Amino acid sequence: MKVIRTRDYDDMSRKTANIISAQVILKPDCTLGLATGTTPIGAYEQLIKWYEKGDVTFAEVSTYNLDEYRGLTGKNPQSYRYFMNHTFFDHIDIKPENTHVPEGANLDAEIACREYDELVRKAGHLDLQLLGLGRNGHIGFNEPGESFSKGCQCVDLTQSTIEANARLFDNADEVPRQAYTMGVQTIMRAKMIVMAVSGEDKAQAVHDMIHGPVTPHCTASILQLHTNCVVVADEAALSLC
Ligand code: GLP
């Protein structure tokens, strides 16, 4: 696990964007696993700027997002599909049909997860998987538990995640209680993993991810076992390391 220490959020965002853009330049038809949350917004903004300048094109790129709230359609502004379209996809030249997010509108969890796994499996090993970090150490929506998940699954969100994500809703009652998430084994199959993390509220999770035992109680700790994982973190996030 390589750790890149950055000054602050902006520095972290530019370095993360640099790594993603290098991947796209080296392999224009690459497959990217993408993340939502507030952390990657700065990196997406930077990539849009480089696209507008003509430095990078996403015309042949395919993307696979990590997760989606169960029960929200892509038209719902709180859905991750909506977030991805409005924050990133609508501003670059990626083909909409090459962007994939678990189907939150499909309430049949078994079918929704099976179909998403099938899509990702067909893509082969993703070239680069971007991750954010939950305050409790989750990746995607793989909450702390007794074992690491394999394929896509429907999860009950923990109270801490509901509270953390409530800031993006009018109130905590509106946060969906379940989500579909790419499994940990699928994430670990990516050829390269880039974990972007910022802020003091993530410091304990960052410490446990990098220095703690590899345990499903801190899902991100499994990244210690990946052979090509880079953590791009700012000073605040690394303050306990
Ligand atoms: C959310 C998402 C994750 C995200 C994490 C951190 O619950 N499911 O994919 O990485 O929490 O979010 P943020 O970047 O907003 O702190």
Short mmCIF file of C-alpha atoms and ligand atoms in Angstrom, two decimals:
data_model
loop_
_atom_site.label_atom_id
_atom_site.label_comp_id
_atom_site.label_asym_id
_atom_site.label_seq_id
_atom_site.Cartn_x
_atom_site.Cartn_y
_atom_site.Cartn_z
CA MET A 1 0.00 0.00 0.00
CA LYS A 2 1.55 3.27 -1.11
CA VAL A 3 0.55 6.41 0.77
CA ILE A 4 0.73 9.81 -0.93
CA ARG A 5 0.53 12.62 1.61
CA THR A 6 -1.04 15.83 0.31
CA ARG A 7 -1.30 19.31 1.81
CA ASP A 8 -5.05 19.63 1.72
CA TYR A 9 -8.24 18.67 -0.11
CA ASP A 10 -7.36 20.53 -3.34
CA ASP A 11 -3.91 18.96 -3.51
CA MET A 12 -5.45 15.52 -2.85
CA SER A 13 -8.03 16.12 -5.60
CA ARG A 14 -5.46 17.15 -8.22
CA LYS A 15 -3.17 14.20 -7.45
CA THR A 16 -6.10 11.77 -7.61
CA ALA A 17 -7.19 13.30 -10.93
CA ASN A 18 -3.63 13.04 -12.20
CA ILE A 19 -3.55 9.30 -11.55
CA ILE A 20 -6.95 8.76 -13.21
CA SER A 21 -6.05 10.87 -16.22
CA ALA A 22 -2.73 9.02 -16.64
CA GLN A 23 -4.68 5.76 -16.73
CA VAL A 24 -7.06 7.11 -19.39
CA ILE A 25 -4.21 8.53 -21.48
CA LEU A 26 -2.26 5.27 -21.31
CA LYS A 27 -5.31 3.13 -22.13
CA PRO A 28 -8.10 5.19 -23.77
CA ASP A 29 -10.59 2.27 -23.65
CA CYS A 30 -9.94 1.49 -19.99
CA THR A 31 -12.51 0.46 -17.40
CA LEU A 32 -12.83 2.70 -14.35
CA GLY A 33 -14.57 1.84 -11.10
CA LEU A 34 -15.94 5.11 -9.74
CA ALA A 35 -17.07 6.39 -6.37
CA THR A 36 -19.57 8.92 -5.10
CA GLY A 37 -19.56 10.97 -1.89
CA THR A 38 -18.08 14.41 -1.39
CA THR A 39 -14.44 13.27 -1.46
CA PRO A 40 -14.06 12.67 -5.23
CA ILE A 41 -15.90 15.82 -6.34
CA GLY A 42 -12.67 17.87 -6.58
CA ALA A 43 -10.98 15.17 -8.66
CA TYR A 44 -13.98 15.01 -11.02
CA GLU A 45 -13.91 18.81 -11.39
CA GLN A 46 -10.22 18.70 -12.25
CA LEU A 47 -10.77 15.94 -14.84
CA ILE A 48 -13.55 18.03 -16.43
CA LYS A 49 -11.14 20.97 -16.72
CA TRP A 50 -8.52 18.83 -18.44
CA TYR A 51 -11.19 17.40 -20.75
CA GLU A 52 -12.30 20.95 -21.67
CA LYS A 53 -8.70 21.89 -22.45
CA GLY A 54 -8.40 18.86 -24.74
CA ASP A 55 -5.86 17.10 -22.53
CA VAL A 56 -7.92 13.96 -21.94
CA THR A 57 -10.87 12.24 -23.60
CA PHE A 58 -13.30 9.72 -22.15
CA ALA A 59 -14.87 8.76 -25.49
CA GLU A 60 -13.81 5.12 -25.16
CA VAL A 61 -13.87 4.77 -21.38
CA SER A 62 -16.37 2.54 -19.53
CA THR A 63 -17.26 3.14 -15.90
CA TYR A 64 -18.74 0.99 -13.13
CA ASN A 65 -19.89 2.73 -9.98
CA LEU A 66 -19.57 1.15 -6.60
CA ASP A 67 -23.01 1.56 -5.17
CA GLU A 68 -26.55 2.94 -5.22
CA TYR A 69 -29.35 3.43 -2.70
CA ARG A 70 -32.03 0.74 -3.00
CA GLY A 71 -35.35 2.30 -3.98
CA LEU A 72 -34.05 5.49 -5.64
CA THR A 73 -34.37 5.97 -9.39
CA GLY A 74 -31.70 7.79 -11.38
CA LYS A 75 -34.03 10.82 -11.57
CA ASN A 76 -33.96 11.25 -7.80
CA PRO A 77 -31.40 14.00 -6.99
CA GLN A 78 -30.22 11.96 -3.99
CA SER A 79 -29.39 8.91 -6.09
CA TYR A 80 -25.82 8.12 -6.98
CA ARG A 81 -26.75 7.83 -10.68
CA TYR A 82 -28.01 11.42 -10.57
CA PHE A 83 -24.87 12.51 -8.71
CA MET A 84 -22.57 10.90 -11.28
CA ASN A 85 -24.45 12.37 -14.24
CA HIS A 86 -24.54 15.88 -12.82
CA THR A 87 -21.10 15.93 -11.20
CA PHE A 88 -19.12 14.24 -13.94
CA PHE A 89 -20.65 12.36 -16.88
CA ASP A 90 -22.72 15.26 -18.27
CA HIS A 91 -19.56 17.40 -18.52
CA ILE A 92 -17.29 15.01 -20.43
CA ASP A 93 -17.51 13.07 -23.69
CA ILE A 94 -18.19 9.65 -22.16
CA LYS A 95 -20.94 7.66 -23.89
CA PRO A 96 -23.91 7.39 -21.48
CA GLU A 97 -24.35 3.72 -22.39
CA ASN A 98 -20.80 3.07 -21.17
CA THR A 99 -21.59 4.32 -17.65
CA HIS A 100 -22.95 1.80 -15.16
CA VAL A 101 -24.45 2.17 -11.69
CA PRO A 102 -26.36 -0.54 -9.76
CA GLU A 103 -30.09 -0.29 -10.55
CA GLY A 104 -31.52 1.27 -7.40
CA ALA A 105 -35.03 1.35 -8.89
CA ASN A 106 -35.09 -2.45 -9.02
CA LEU A 107 -36.44 -3.45 -5.61
CA ASP A 108 -35.70 -7.11 -6.27
CA ALA A 109 -32.31 -7.18 -4.59
CA GLU A 110 -31.39 -10.62 -5.86
CA ILE A 111 -31.94 -9.70 -9.50
CA ALA A 112 -30.43 -6.20 -9.20
CA CYS A 113 -27.23 -7.59 -7.61
CA ARG A 114 -26.96 -10.54 -9.98
CA GLU A 115 -27.34 -8.28 -13.02
CA TYR A 116 -24.74 -5.82 -11.76
CA ASP A 117 -22.25 -8.58 -10.96
CA GLU A 118 -22.76 -9.94 -14.47
CA LEU A 119 -22.03 -6.52 -15.99
CA VAL A 120 -18.85 -6.04 -13.98
CA ARG A 121 -17.75 -9.63 -14.61
CA LYS A 122 -18.09 -9.10 -18.37
CA ALA A 123 -15.84 -6.03 -18.08
CA GLY A 124 -13.07 -8.25 -16.67
CA HIS A 125 -10.63 -6.88 -14.09
CA LEU A 126 -11.29 -3.14 -13.81
CA ASP A 127 -8.19 -1.16 -14.76
CA LEU A 128 -8.56 1.37 -11.96
CA GLN A 129 -10.93 1.45 -9.02
CA LEU A 130 -11.42 4.79 -7.26
CA LEU A 131 -12.58 4.53 -3.65
CA GLY A 132 -13.68 6.85 -0.89
CA LEU A 133 -13.60 5.86 2.78
CA GLY A 134 -16.55 5.70 5.14
CA ARG A 135 -15.99 7.05 8.66
CA ASN A 136 -16.39 3.50 9.93
CA GLY A 137 -13.88 2.18 7.39
CA HIS A 138 -16.40 1.05 4.78
CA ILE A 139 -15.63 0.93 1.07
CA GLY A 140 -18.53 1.16 -1.36
CA PHE A 141 -21.31 0.39 1.10
CA ASN A 142 -19.54 -2.65 2.53
CA GLU A 143 -20.21 -1.93 6.18
CA PRO A 144 -18.16 -3.40 9.04
CA GLY A 145 -19.16 -7.00 9.70
CA GLU A 146 -18.02 -10.52 10.41
CA SER A 147 -16.79 -11.34 6.90
CA PHE A 148 -15.74 -9.69 3.63
CA SER A 149 -18.40 -9.73 0.91
CA LYS A 150 -17.75 -11.32 -2.45
CA GLY A 151 -20.17 -10.13 -5.15
CA CYS A 152 -22.74 -7.34 -5.29
CA GLN A 153 -25.07 -7.37 -2.32
CA CYS A 154 -27.93 -5.50 -0.69
CA VAL A 155 -26.81 -4.07 2.67
CA ASP A 156 -28.54 -2.53 5.66
CA LEU A 157 -26.77 0.76 6.31
CA THR A 158 -25.39 1.26 9.81
CA GLN A 159 -26.63 4.12 11.97
CA SER A 160 -23.24 5.86 11.65
CA THR A 161 -23.43 5.77 7.84
CA ILE A 162 -27.04 7.00 7.84
CA GLU A 163 -25.98 9.90 10.08
CA ALA A 164 -22.87 10.66 7.99
CA ASN A 165 -24.87 10.70 4.76
CA ALA A 166 -27.82 12.63 6.23
CA ARG A 167 -26.01 15.90 5.46
CA LEU A 168 -26.88 15.35 1.81
CA PHE A 169 -30.61 14.86 2.56
CA ASP A 170 -33.16 17.20 4.16
CA ASN A 171 -33.06 15.05 7.30
CA ALA A 172 -31.83 11.63 8.48
CA ASP A 173 -35.31 10.08 8.06
CA GLU A 174 -35.01 10.50 4.29
CA VAL A 175 -31.77 8.53 3.98
CA PRO A 176 -32.61 5.12 2.49
CA ARG A 177 -31.88 2.29 4.92
CA GLN A 178 -30.53 -0.08 2.28
CA ALA A 179 -28.14 0.07 -0.64
CA TYR A 180 -26.69 -2.14 -3.35
CA THR A 181 -22.92 -2.30 -3.33
CA MET A 182 -20.17 -3.89 -5.35
CA GLY A 183 -18.62 -6.68 -3.25
CA VAL A 184 -15.20 -6.48 -1.61
CA GLN A 185 -13.86 -9.36 -3.66
CA THR A 186 -14.90 -7.57 -6.88
CA ILE A 187 -13.23 -4.36 -5.70
CA MET A 188 -10.04 -6.28 -4.88
CA ARG A 189 -9.94 -7.71 -8.41
CA ALA A 190 -9.21 -4.26 -9.87
CA LYS A 191 -5.72 -3.97 -11.31
CA MET A 192 -5.13 -0.72 -9.45
CA ILE A 193 -6.96 0.84 -6.51
CA VAL A 194 -6.84 4.54 -5.67
CA MET A 195 -8.26 5.49 -2.29
CA ALA A 196 -8.93 9.24 -1.97
CA VAL A 197 -9.44 10.51 1.56
CA SER A 198 -9.59 13.88 3.24
CA GLY A 199 -10.41 15.38 6.62
CA GLU A 200 -9.90 14.77 10.31
CA ASP A 201 -13.18 12.89 10.68
CA LYS A 202 -11.61 10.07 8.63
CA ALA A 203 -8.35 9.95 10.62
CA GLN A 204 -9.25 6.93 12.77
CA ALA A 205 -10.52 4.97 9.76
CA VAL A 206 -7.35 5.88 7.82
CA HIS A 207 -5.17 4.71 10.71
CA ASP A 208 -7.05 1.40 10.98
CA MET A 209 -6.98 0.93 7.19
CA ILE A 210 -3.21 1.40 6.97
CA HIS A 211 -1.92 0.14 10.33
CA GLY A 212 -4.68 -1.97 11.83
CA PRO A 213 -5.19 -5.71 11.45
CA VAL A 214 -6.83 -6.89 8.24
CA THR A 215 -10.35 -7.41 9.50
CA PRO A 216 -13.91 -7.06 8.17
CA HIS A 217 -14.54 -4.79 11.16
CA CYS A 218 -12.65 -2.17 9.11
CA THR A 219 -13.48 -3.16 5.54
CA ALA A 220 -10.80 -0.94 3.98
CA SER A 221 -8.06 -2.78 5.89
CA ILE A 222 -8.21 -5.50 3.23
CA LEU A 223 -6.58 -3.01 0.84
CA GLN A 224 -3.30 -3.80 2.65
CA LEU A 225 -3.38 -7.09 0.73
CA HIS A 226 -3.78 -5.49 -2.71
CA THR A 227 -0.58 -5.43 -4.73
CA ASN A 228 -1.25 -2.06 -6.42
CA CYS A 229 -3.13 0.20 -4.03
CA VAL A 230 -2.43 3.91 -3.59
CA VAL A 231 -3.91 5.98 -0.77
CA VAL A 232 -4.01 9.70 -1.61
CA ALA A 233 -4.69 11.43 1.70
CA ASP A 234 -4.37 14.92 3.09
CA GLU A 235 -2.57 15.89 6.30
CA ALA A 236 -5.79 15.93 8.32
CA ALA A 237 -6.78 12.43 7.26
CA LEU A 238 -3.28 11.18 8.12
CA SER A 239 -3.15 12.97 11.47
CA LEU A 240 -3.29 9.71 13.49
CA CYS A 241 -0.75 7.87 11.35
C1 GLP B 1 -20.63 6.77 1.26
C2 GLP B 1 -20.43 5.97 -0.04
C3 GLP B 1 -18.99 5.60 -0.23
C4 GLP B 1 -18.16 6.83 0.04
C5 GLP B 1 -18.18 7.13 1.51
C6 GLP B 1 -17.47 8.41 1.90
O1 GLP B 1 -21.43 6.13 2.17
N1 GLP B 1 -21.20 4.78 -0.10
O2 GLP B 1 -18.80 5.08 -1.53
O3 GLP B 1 -16.83 6.59 -0.34
O4 GLP B 1 -19.50 7.09 2.03
O5 GLP B 1 -18.22 9.52 1.55
P1 GLP B 1 -17.64 10.99 1.61
O6 GLP B 1 -16.61 11.06 0.54
O7 GLP B 1 -18.80 11.87 1.34
O8 GLP B 1 -17.06 11.16 2.96
#
